[in-house]
Coordinates of N, CA and C and ligand atoms in Angstrom, one line a residue:
M1 N 0.8 -1.2 0.0 CA 0.0 0.0 0.0 C 0.9 1.3 0.0
V2 N 0.5 2.1 -0.9 CA 1.3 3.3 -0.9 C 0.6 4.5 -0.2
T3 N 1.3 5.0 0.7 CA 0.8 6.1 1.5 C 1.2 7.4 0.8
L4 N 0.3 8.2 0.5 CA 0.7 9.5 -0.1 C 0.7 10.6 0.9
F5 N 1.8 11.2 1.1 CA 1.9 12.3 2.0 C 1.8 13.6 1.2
L6 N 0.9 14.4 1.5 CA 0.8 15.7 0.8 C 1.4 16.7 1.7
I7 N 2.5 17.3 1.3 CA 3.1 18.3 2.1 C 2.8 19.7 1.6
F8 N 2.1 20.5 2.4 CA 1.8 21.8 1.9 C 2.9 22.8 2.5
E9 N 3.5 23.5 1.7 CA 4.4 24.5 2.2 C 4.0 25.8 1.6
F10 N 4.3 26.8 2.4 CA 4.0 28.2 1.9 C 5.2 28.7 1.2
Y11 N 5.1 28.8 -0.1 CA 6.3 29.2 -0.9 C 6.1 30.7 -1.2
T12 N 7.2 31.4 -1.0 CA 7.2 32.8 -1.4 C 8.4 32.9 -2.4
M13 N 8.2 33.8 -3.3 CA 9.3 34.0 -4.3 C 10.3 35.1 -3.9
T14 N 10.1 35.6 -2.6 CA 10.9 36.7 -2.2 C 12.4 36.3 -1.9
D15 N 13.3 36.9 -2.6 CA 14.7 36.7 -2.4 C 15.3 37.6 -1.4
L16 N 14.8 38.9 -1.4 CA 15.4 39.9 -0.6 C 14.3 40.8 0.0
I17 N 14.4 40.9 1.3 CA 13.5 41.8 2.0 C 14.3 42.8 2.8
V18 N 14.1 44.1 2.5 CA 14.8 45.2 3.2 C 13.7 46.0 3.9
T19 N 13.8 46.1 5.2 CA 12.8 46.9 6.0 C 13.5 48.3 6.4
I20 N 12.7 49.3 6.3 CA 13.1 50.6 6.8 C 12.0 51.2 7.8
D21 N 12.3 51.3 9.0 CA 11.4 51.8 10.0 C 12.0 53.1 10.5
G22 N 11.1 53.9 11.2 CA 11.5 55.1 11.8 C 10.4 56.1 11.9
P23 N 10.7 57.2 12.6 CA 9.6 58.2 12.9 C 9.2 59.0 11.7
A24 N 8.1 59.7 11.8 CA 7.6 60.5 10.8 C 8.6 61.6 10.3
A25 N 8.7 61.8 9.0 CA 9.6 62.8 8.4 C 11.0 62.5 8.6
S26 N 11.4 61.2 8.8 CA 12.8 60.8 8.9 C 13.4 60.5 7.5
G27 N 12.5 60.7 6.5 CA 13.0 60.5 5.1 C 12.8 59.0 4.6
K28 N 12.1 58.2 5.4 CA 11.9 56.8 5.0 C 11.4 56.6 3.6
S29 N 10.3 57.3 3.3 CA 9.6 57.0 2.1 C 10.5 57.3 0.9
T30 N 11.1 58.4 0.8 CA 11.9 58.8 -0.3 C 13.1 57.8 -0.4
V31 N 13.7 57.6 0.7 CA 14.9 56.7 0.7 C 14.5 55.3 0.3
A32 N 13.4 54.8 0.8 CA 12.9 53.4 0.4 C 12.6 53.3 -1.1
R33 N 12.0 54.4 -1.6 CA 11.7 54.4 -3.0 C 12.9 54.4 -3.9
L34 N 13.9 55.2 -3.5 CA 15.1 55.3 -4.3 C 16.0 54.1 -4.1
L35 N 16.0 53.6 -2.9 CA 16.8 52.3 -2.7 C 16.2 51.2 -3.5
A36 N 14.9 51.1 -3.5 CA 14.2 50.0 -4.2 C 14.6 50.1 -5.7
Q37 N 14.7 51.4 -6.2 CA 15.0 51.6 -7.7 C 16.5 51.0 -7.9
K38 N 17.4 51.4 -7.0 CA 18.8 51.0 -7.1 C 18.9 49.5 -7.1
L39 N 18.1 48.8 -6.3 CA 18.2 47.4 -6.1 C 17.3 46.6 -7.1
G40 N 16.6 47.3 -7.9 CA 15.6 46.7 -8.8 C 14.6 45.9 -8.0
A41 N 14.2 46.5 -6.9 CA 13.2 45.9 -6.0 C 11.8 46.6 -6.0
S42 N 10.8 46.0 -5.6 CA 9.5 46.7 -5.4 C 9.6 47.5 -4.1
F43 N 8.7 48.5 -4.1 CA 8.7 49.4 -2.9 C 7.3 49.4 -2.3
L44 N 7.3 49.3 -1.0 CA 6.0 49.3 -0.3 C 6.0 50.4 0.8
D45 N 5.1 51.3 0.7 CA 4.9 52.4 1.7 C 3.7 52.0 2.5
T46 N 4.0 51.4 3.7 CA 2.9 50.9 4.5 C 2.1 52.0 5.2
G47 N 2.7 53.1 5.4 CA 1.9 54.3 5.9 C 0.7 54.6 5.0
A48 N 1.0 54.4 3.7 CA -0.1 54.7 2.8 C -1.3 53.8 3.0
M49 N -1.1 52.6 3.5 CA -2.2 51.7 3.7 C -3.0 52.2 4.9
Y50 N -2.3 52.6 6.0 CA -3.0 53.1 7.2 C -3.8 54.4 6.8
R51 N -3.2 55.2 6.0 CA -3.8 56.4 5.5 C -5.1 56.1 4.7
A52 N -5.0 55.1 3.8 CA -6.1 54.7 3.0 C -7.3 54.2 3.8
V53 N -7.0 53.4 4.8 CA -8.1 52.9 5.7 C -8.7 54.1 6.5
T54 N -7.8 55.0 6.9 CA -8.3 56.2 7.6 C -9.3 57.0 6.8
L55 N -8.9 57.2 5.5 CA -9.7 58.0 4.6 C -11.1 57.3 4.4
A56 N -11.0 56.0 4.2 CA -12.3 55.3 3.9 C -13.2 55.4 5.2
A57 N -12.6 55.3 6.3 CA -13.4 55.4 7.6 C -14.0 56.8 7.8
M58 N -13.2 57.8 7.4 CA -13.6 59.2 7.5 C -14.8 59.4 6.6
K59 N -14.6 58.9 5.3 CA -15.7 59.1 4.3 C -17.0 58.5 4.8
D60 N -16.8 57.3 5.4 CA -18.0 56.6 5.9 C -18.6 57.1 7.2
R61 N -17.9 58.1 7.8 CA -18.3 58.7 9.0 C -18.3 57.7 10.2
V62 N -17.3 56.8 10.1 CA -17.2 55.8 11.2 C -16.6 56.4 12.4
D63 N -17.1 55.9 13.6 CA -16.5 56.3 14.9 C -15.0 55.8 14.9
L64 N -14.0 56.6 14.8 CA -12.7 56.2 14.7 C -12.1 55.4 15.9
S65 N -12.8 55.5 17.0 CA -12.3 54.8 18.2 C -13.0 53.4 18.3
N66 N -13.9 53.1 17.3 CA -14.6 51.8 17.3 C -13.8 50.8 16.4
E67 N -13.1 49.9 17.0 CA -12.2 49.0 16.2 C -13.0 48.2 15.3
D68 N -14.1 47.6 15.7 CA -14.9 46.7 14.8 C -15.5 47.5 13.6
A69 N -15.9 48.8 13.9 CA -16.4 49.6 12.8 C -15.2 49.9 11.8
L70 N -14.0 50.0 12.3 CA -12.9 50.3 11.4 C -12.6 49.0 10.5
L71 N -12.7 47.9 11.2 CA -12.5 46.6 10.5 C -13.5 46.4 9.4
D72 N -14.8 46.8 9.7 CA -15.8 46.7 8.7 C -15.5 47.6 7.5
A73 N -15.0 48.8 7.8 CA -14.7 49.8 6.7 C -13.6 49.2 5.9
L74 N -12.6 48.5 6.5 CA -11.5 47.9 5.7 C -12.1 46.8 4.8
Q75 N -13.0 46.0 5.4 CA -13.6 44.9 4.6 C -14.6 45.3 3.6
R76 N -15.3 46.4 3.8 CA -16.4 46.9 3.0 C -15.9 47.4 1.6
H77 N -14.7 48.0 1.7 CA -14.1 48.6 0.5 C -13.0 47.8 -0.2
K78 N -12.8 48.1 -1.5 CA -11.8 47.4 -2.2 C -10.6 48.4 -2.3
F79 N -9.5 48.0 -1.6 CA -8.3 48.8 -1.6 C -7.3 48.2 -2.6
R80 N -6.7 49.1 -3.4 CA -5.7 48.6 -4.4 C -4.4 49.4 -4.2
F81 N -3.3 48.7 -4.0 CA -2.0 49.3 -3.8 C -1.1 48.9 -5.0
S82 N -0.7 49.9 -5.7 CA 0.2 49.5 -6.9 C 1.3 50.5 -6.9
V83 N 2.3 50.2 -7.7 CA 3.4 51.1 -7.9 C 3.5 51.5 -9.4
R84 N 3.4 52.9 -9.6 CA 3.4 53.4 -10.9 C 4.5 54.4 -11.0
A85 N 5.5 54.3 -11.9 CA 6.6 55.2 -12.1 C 7.3 55.4 -10.7
G86 N 7.5 54.3 -10.0 CA 8.2 54.4 -8.7 C 7.4 55.0 -7.6
R87 N 6.1 55.3 -7.9 CA 5.3 55.9 -6.8 C 4.2 55.0 -6.4
M88 N 4.0 55.0 -5.1 CA 2.9 54.1 -4.6 C 1.6 54.7 -4.8
C89 N 0.7 54.1 -5.6 CA -0.6 54.6 -5.9 C -1.7 53.8 -5.2
I90 N -2.7 54.5 -4.7 CA -3.7 53.8 -3.9 C -5.1 54.2 -4.4
S91 N -5.9 53.1 -4.6 CA -7.3 53.5 -4.9 C -8.2 52.8 -3.9
I92 N -9.4 53.4 -3.7 CA -10.4 52.8 -2.9 C -11.6 52.7 -3.8
D93 N -12.1 51.5 -4.0 CA -13.2 51.2 -4.9 C -13.0 51.9 -6.2
A94 N -11.8 51.6 -6.7 CA -11.4 52.1 -8.1 C -11.2 53.6 -8.2
V95 N -11.3 54.3 -7.1 CA -11.1 55.8 -7.2 C -9.7 56.1 -6.7
D96 N -8.9 56.8 -7.5 CA -7.6 57.1 -7.1 C -7.5 58.1 -5.9
V97 N -6.9 57.7 -4.8 CA -6.8 58.6 -3.6 C -5.4 58.9 -3.2
T98 N -4.5 58.7 -4.1 CA -3.0 58.8 -3.9 C -2.7 60.2 -3.2
D99 N -3.3 61.3 -3.7 CA -3.1 62.6 -3.1 C -3.9 62.8 -1.9
L100 N -5.2 62.4 -1.9 CA -6.1 62.7 -0.8 C -5.6 62.1 0.5
I101 N -4.9 61.0 0.5 CA -4.5 60.4 1.7 C -3.4 61.2 2.4
R102 N -2.9 62.2 1.8 CA -1.8 63.0 2.4 C -2.5 64.3 3.1
H103 N -3.8 64.4 3.0 CA -4.4 65.5 3.6 C -4.1 65.6 5.1
P104 N -3.8 66.8 5.7 CA -3.5 66.9 7.1 C -4.5 66.2 8.1
Q105 N -5.8 66.2 7.7 CA -6.8 65.6 8.6 C -6.7 64.1 8.6
V106 N -6.3 63.5 7.4 CA -6.0 62.1 7.4 C -4.8 61.8 8.2
T107 N -3.7 62.6 8.1 CA -2.5 62.4 8.8 C -2.8 62.4 10.3
A108 N -3.7 63.3 10.7 CA -4.0 63.5 12.2 C -4.8 62.3 12.7
N109 N -5.7 61.8 11.8 CA -6.6 60.7 12.3 C -6.0 59.3 12.1
A110 N -4.9 59.2 11.4 CA -4.3 57.8 11.1 C -3.9 57.1 12.4
R111 N -3.7 57.9 13.5 CA -3.2 57.2 14.7 C -4.3 56.3 15.3
Y112 N -5.6 56.6 15.0 CA -6.7 55.7 15.5 C -6.6 54.4 14.8
I113 N -6.3 54.4 13.5 CA -6.3 53.2 12.7 C -5.0 52.4 13.1
A114 N -3.9 53.2 13.3 CA -2.7 52.5 13.7 C -2.7 51.8 15.0
A115 N -3.7 52.3 15.9 CA -3.7 51.7 17.3 C -4.8 50.6 17.3
A116 N -5.4 50.2 16.2 CA -6.5 49.2 16.2 C -5.8 47.8 15.9
P117 N -5.7 46.9 16.9 CA -5.0 45.6 16.6 C -5.5 44.8 15.5
K118 N -6.9 44.7 15.4 CA -7.5 43.9 14.3 C -7.2 44.4 13.0
V119 N -7.2 45.7 12.9 CA -6.9 46.4 11.6 C -5.4 46.1 11.2
R120 N -4.5 46.3 12.2 CA -3.1 46.1 12.0 C -2.9 44.7 11.5
E121 N -3.5 43.7 12.1 CA -3.4 42.3 11.7 C -3.7 42.1 10.3
K122 N -4.8 42.7 9.8 CA -5.2 42.6 8.4 C -4.2 43.3 7.5
L123 N -3.7 44.4 7.9 CA -2.8 45.2 7.0 C -1.4 44.4 6.9
V124 N -1.0 43.9 8.1 CA 0.3 43.1 8.0 C 0.1 41.9 7.1
E125 N -1.1 41.3 7.2 CA -1.3 40.1 6.3 C -1.2 40.6 4.8
M126 N -1.8 41.8 4.5 CA -1.7 42.3 3.1 C -0.3 42.6 2.7
Q127 N 0.5 43.1 3.7 CA 1.9 43.5 3.4 C 2.7 42.2 3.1
R128 N 2.4 41.2 3.8 CA 3.1 39.9 3.6 C 2.8 39.3 2.2
R129 N 1.5 39.4 1.9 CA 1.0 38.9 0.6 C 1.7 39.7 -0.6
F130 N 1.8 41.0 -0.4 CA 2.4 41.9 -1.4 C 3.8 41.4 -1.6
A131 N 4.5 41.2 -0.5 CA 5.9 40.8 -0.6 C 6.1 39.4 -1.2
A132 N 5.2 38.5 -0.9 CA 5.3 37.1 -1.3 C 5.2 37.0 -2.8
D133 N 4.6 37.9 -3.5 CA 4.4 37.9 -4.9 C 5.6 38.6 -5.6
R134 N 6.6 39.0 -4.9 CA 7.7 39.8 -5.5 C 9.1 39.2 -5.1
E135 N 10.0 39.4 -6.0 CA 11.3 38.8 -5.9 C 12.2 39.6 -4.8
K136 N 12.1 40.9 -4.9 CA 12.8 41.8 -4.0 C 11.9 42.9 -3.5
I137 N 12.0 43.2 -2.3 CA 11.1 44.3 -1.8 C 11.9 45.2 -0.8
V138 N 11.6 46.5 -0.9 CA 12.0 47.4 0.2 C 10.7 48.0 0.8
T139 N 10.5 47.7 2.1 CA 9.3 48.1 2.7 C 9.5 49.1 3.9
E140 N 8.7 50.1 3.9 CA 8.9 51.1 5.0 C 7.7 51.3 5.9
G141 N 7.9 51.6 7.1 CA 6.8 51.9 8.1 C 7.3 52.1 9.5
R142 N 6.6 51.5 10.4 CA 7.0 51.6 11.8 C 7.3 50.2 12.4
D143 N 6.7 49.2 11.8 CA 6.8 47.8 12.4 C 7.2 46.8 11.4
Q144 N 7.9 47.3 10.4 CA 8.2 46.3 9.3 C 9.3 45.3 9.7
G145 N 10.3 45.8 10.4 CA 11.4 44.9 10.9 C 11.1 44.2 12.2
T146 N 10.1 44.7 12.9 CA 9.8 44.1 14.2 C 8.6 43.1 14.1
V147 N 7.6 43.4 13.3 CA 6.4 42.6 13.3 C 6.2 41.9 11.9
A148 N 6.0 42.8 10.9 CA 5.6 42.3 9.5 C 6.7 41.4 8.9
F149 N 7.9 41.8 9.0 CA 9.0 41.0 8.4 C 10.2 40.8 9.4
A150 N 9.9 40.1 10.5 CA 10.9 39.9 11.5 C 12.1 39.2 11.0
D151 N 11.9 38.4 9.9 CA 13.1 37.7 9.4 C 13.7 38.4 8.2
A152 N 13.5 39.7 8.0 CA 14.0 40.4 6.9 C 15.5 40.2 6.7
D153 N 16.0 40.3 5.5 CA 17.4 40.1 5.3 C 18.2 41.3 5.8
V154 N 17.7 42.5 5.6 CA 18.4 43.7 6.1 C 17.4 44.6 6.7
K155 N 17.7 45.1 7.9 CA 16.7 46.0 8.6 C 17.4 47.4 8.9
F156 N 16.7 48.4 8.6 CA 17.3 49.8 8.9 C 16.3 50.5 9.8
Y157 N 16.8 51.3 10.7 CA 16.0 52.3 11.5 C 16.5 53.6 11.2
L158 N 15.8 54.5 10.5 CA 16.2 55.8 10.2 C 15.8 56.8 11.3
T159 N 16.7 57.7 11.7 CA 16.3 58.7 12.7 C 16.8 60.0 12.2
A160 N 16.3 61.1 12.8 CA 16.9 62.5 12.5 C 16.3 63.3 13.7
D161 N 17.1 64.4 14.0 CA 16.6 65.3 15.1 C 15.2 65.8 14.8
P162 N 14.4 66.0 15.8 CA 13.0 66.5 15.6 C 13.0 67.8 14.8
A163 N 14.0 68.7 15.1 CA 14.1 70.0 14.5 C 14.3 69.9 13.0
E164 N 15.2 69.0 12.7 CA 15.5 68.7 11.2 C 14.4 68.1 10.5
R165 N 13.7 67.2 11.2 CA 12.5 66.5 10.6 C 11.4 67.6 10.4
A166 N 11.3 68.5 11.3 CA 10.3 69.6 11.1 C 10.6 70.4 9.9
R167 N 11.9 70.7 9.8 CA 12.4 71.6 8.7 C 12.1 70.9 7.4
R168 N 12.3 69.6 7.3 CA 12.0 68.8 6.1 C 10.5 68.8 5.8
R169 N 9.7 68.5 6.8 CA 8.3 68.5 6.6 C 7.8 69.8 6.1
Q170 N 8.3 70.9 6.7 CA 8.0 72.3 6.3 C 8.2 72.5 4.8
A171 N 9.4 72.0 4.4 CA 9.8 72.2 3.0 C 8.8 71.6 2.1
E172 N 8.3 70.4 2.5 CA 7.2 69.7 1.8 C 5.9 70.5 1.8
L173 N 5.6 70.9 3.0 CA 4.3 71.6 3.2 C 4.3 72.9 2.5
E174 N 5.4 73.6 2.5 CA 5.5 75.0 1.8 C 5.0 74.9 0.4
T175 N 5.5 73.8 -0.3 CA 5.1 73.7 -1.7 C 3.6 73.5 -1.8
K176 N 2.9 73.1 -0.7 CA 1.5 72.9 -0.8 C 0.8 74.1 -0.1
D177 N 1.6 75.1 0.3 CA 1.0 76.3 0.9 C 0.1 76.0 2.1
D178 N 0.6 75.2 3.0 CA -0.2 74.8 4.1 C -0.3 75.8 5.3
G179 N 0.7 76.7 5.3 CA 0.7 77.8 6.3 C 1.0 77.4 7.7
E180 N 1.6 76.3 8.0 CA 1.9 75.9 9.3 C 3.3 76.4 9.7
T181 N 3.4 76.9 11.0 CA 4.7 77.4 11.4 C 5.7 76.2 11.7
L182 N 7.0 76.5 11.8 CA 7.9 75.4 12.1 C 7.7 74.8 13.4
E183 N 7.3 75.7 14.4 CA 7.0 75.2 15.7 C 5.8 74.2 15.7
Q184 N 4.8 74.6 15.0 CA 3.6 73.8 14.9 C 3.9 72.4 14.3
T185 N 4.7 72.5 13.2 CA 5.1 71.3 12.5 C 5.9 70.3 13.5
Q186 N 6.9 70.9 14.2 CA 7.7 70.1 15.1 C 6.8 69.5 16.2
K187 N 5.9 70.3 16.7 CA 5.0 69.9 17.8 C 4.1 68.7 17.3
A188 N 3.6 68.8 16.1 CA 2.7 67.8 15.6 C 3.5 66.5 15.3
L189 N 4.8 66.6 14.9 CA 5.7 65.5 14.7 C 5.9 64.8 16.0
E190 N 6.2 65.6 17.0 CA 6.6 65.0 18.3 C 5.3 64.3 18.9
E191 N 4.2 64.8 18.7 CA 2.9 64.1 19.1 C 2.8 62.8 18.4
R192 N 3.0 62.8 17.1 CA 2.9 61.6 16.4 C 4.0 60.5 16.8
D193 N 5.2 61.0 17.1 CA 6.2 60.1 17.7 C 5.7 59.4 18.9
Q194 N 5.1 60.3 19.8 CA 4.6 59.8 21.1 C 3.6 58.7 20.9
S195 N 2.6 59.0 20.0 CA 1.5 58.0 19.8 C 2.0 56.8 19.1
D196 N 3.0 56.9 18.2 CA 3.6 55.8 17.5 C 4.4 54.9 18.4
Q197 N 5.1 55.5 19.4 CA 6.0 54.7 20.2 C 5.2 54.1 21.4
N198 N 4.1 54.7 21.7 CA 3.4 54.2 23.0 C 2.2 53.3 22.7
R199 N 1.9 53.0 21.5 CA 0.7 52.2 21.3 C 1.1 50.7 21.7
D200 N 0.0 49.9 22.0 CA 0.3 48.5 22.5 C 0.7 47.6 21.3
V201 N 0.1 47.9 20.1 CA 0.4 47.0 19.0 C 1.3 47.6 18.0
G202 N 2.2 46.9 17.4 CA 3.1 47.4 16.4 C 3.7 48.8 16.7
P203 N 4.2 49.0 17.9 CA 4.7 50.3 18.2 C 6.0 50.6 17.4
L204 N 6.3 51.9 17.3 CA 7.6 52.3 16.6 C 8.7 52.0 17.6
K205 N 9.6 51.0 17.2 CA 10.8 50.7 18.0 C 11.8 50.1 17.1
T206 N 13.1 50.1 17.6 CA 14.2 49.6 16.8 C 14.2 48.1 17.0
A207 N 14.2 47.4 15.9 CA 14.4 45.9 16.0 C 15.9 45.7 16.5
D208 N 16.0 44.6 17.3 CA 17.3 44.3 17.9 C 18.4 44.2 16.8
D209 N 18.1 43.7 15.7 CA 19.1 43.5 14.6 C 19.0 44.6 13.5
A210 N 18.4 45.7 13.9 CA 18.4 46.8 12.9 C 19.6 47.7 12.9
I211 N 20.0 48.2 11.7 CA 21.1 49.2 11.7 C 20.5 50.5 11.8
I212 N 21.0 51.3 12.8 CA 20.4 52.6 13.0 C 21.2 53.6 12.2
V213 N 20.5 54.4 11.4 CA 21.1 55.4 10.6 C 20.5 56.8 10.9
D214 N 21.4 57.7 11.5 CA 21.0 59.1 11.8 C 21.1 59.9 10.5
T215 N 20.0 60.4 10.0 CA 20.1 61.2 8.7 C 20.2 62.7 8.9
T216 N 20.3 63.1 10.2 CA 20.2 64.6 10.4 C 21.2 65.4 9.5
H217 N 22.4 64.9 9.3 CA 23.4 65.7 8.6 C 23.7 65.1 7.2
L218 N 22.7 64.3 6.7 CA 22.9 63.6 5.4 C 21.8 64.1 4.5
D219 N 22.2 64.2 3.2 CA 21.1 64.5 2.2 C 20.6 63.1 1.7
I220 N 19.5 63.2 1.0 CA 18.8 61.9 0.5 C 19.8 61.0 -0.2
D221 N 20.6 61.6 -1.2 CA 21.5 60.7 -1.9 C 22.5 60.0 -1.1
Q222 N 23.0 60.8 -0.1 CA 24.0 60.2 0.8 C 23.4 59.0 1.6
V223 N 22.1 59.2 2.1 CA 21.5 58.1 2.8 C 21.2 56.9 1.9
V224 N 20.7 57.2 0.7 CA 20.5 56.0 -0.2 C 21.8 55.3 -0.5
D225 N 22.9 56.0 -0.8 CA 24.1 55.4 -1.1 C 24.6 54.6 0.1
K226 N 24.5 55.1 1.3 CA 24.9 54.4 2.5 C 24.1 53.1 2.7
L227 N 22.8 53.2 2.5 CA 22.0 52.0 2.7 C 22.3 51.0 1.6
H228 N 22.4 51.5 0.4 CA 22.7 50.6 -0.7 C 24.0 49.8 -0.5
G229 N 25.0 50.5 -0.1 CA 26.3 49.9 0.2 C 26.2 48.8 1.3
L230 N 25.4 49.1 2.3 CA 25.2 48.2 3.4 C 24.5 46.9 3.0
V231 N 23.4 47.1 2.2 CA 22.7 46.0 1.7 C 23.6 45.1 0.8
K232 N 24.3 45.7 -0.1 CA 25.2 44.9 -0.9 C 26.2 44.1 -0.1
D233 N 26.8 44.8 0.9 CA 27.8 44.2 1.8 C 27.2 43.0 2.6
I234 N 26.0 43.2 3.2 CA 25.4 42.2 4.0 C 25.0 41.0 3.1
C235 N 24.5 41.3 1.9 CA 24.0 40.2 1.0 C 25.2 39.4 0.5
S236 N 26.3 40.1 0.2 CA 27.5 39.3 -0.3 C 28.1 38.4 0.8
K237 N 28.0 38.8 2.0 CA 28.5 38.0 3.2 C 27.6 36.8 3.4
K238 N 26.3 36.9 3.1 CA 25.3 35.8 3.3 C 25.5 34.7 2.3
K239 N 26.0 35.0 1.1 CA 26.1 34.1 0.0 C 27.1 33.0 0.3
Ligands
LIG1 O1 4.5 57.0 7.5 P1 3.2 57.8 7.4 O2 3.2 59.1 8.0 O3 2.6 57.8 6.0 O4 2.2 56.9 8.4 C1 0.8 57.2 8.5 C2 0.3 56.6 9.8 O5 0.3 55.2 9.8 C3 1.1 57.1 11.1 O6 0.1 57.4 12.0 C4 1.9 55.9 11.5 C5 1.1 54.7 11.0 N1 1.9 53.6 10.5 C6 1.9 52.5 11.4 O7 1.4 52.5 12.5 N2 2.6 51.4 10.9 C7 3.2 51.3 9.8 N3 3.8 50.2 9.4 C8 3.1 52.5 8.9 C9 2.5 53.6 9.3

């Protein structure tokens, strides 16, 4: 008698996972996008996912402190995350919301969604699925190296002085004529740091095996080159 053993394994085609975590306005998004280009990898901006769920919940006038209602909103709508011309594009029910999710009100409300464990669980699942379909990925957020991809090949944690981060955020906002003062921007960033670091689930923290890079005195190209060199170095040692 022949016994047939069926072994199910979860195969992913991902060869390289690089995670970049860090506080708001530390340059993660731009650096992750450019590093992904250099490595020929896909890029995932996980903050955009939290923002998209926030926007959907706001449009539905959901009570943002009601976790089950947030989960319903996540399940009720069809979210699509894609990368076009190196930019992360997001649609909700086939409507492009790539720009709308950057609205200051969405930024301010995202902390409710970020603190909802059931929503985080679903989003982490989506992030892993996104990676599983790709050969190489650079993913950025708050919990990528600690929770979503704890076995990542290379983990970075980007930091910068709050004053420098506020200056960078101002430079971005000025082009959008937002009218916020530097002090207001820094205060808002520090409040976001507090809520990111102190939530119970997926808090912002440095993974034990992450490489910490202080970007205060570096420009974007210098950061990208530094990270690129480190990835190459680490990968060549692993072979
Ligand atoms: O990086 P960002 O500013 O686009 O993030 C938007 C919000 O989502 C912010 O409140 C932090 C949260 N976030 C998170 O909790 N976990 C992630 N992996 C990414 C973002």
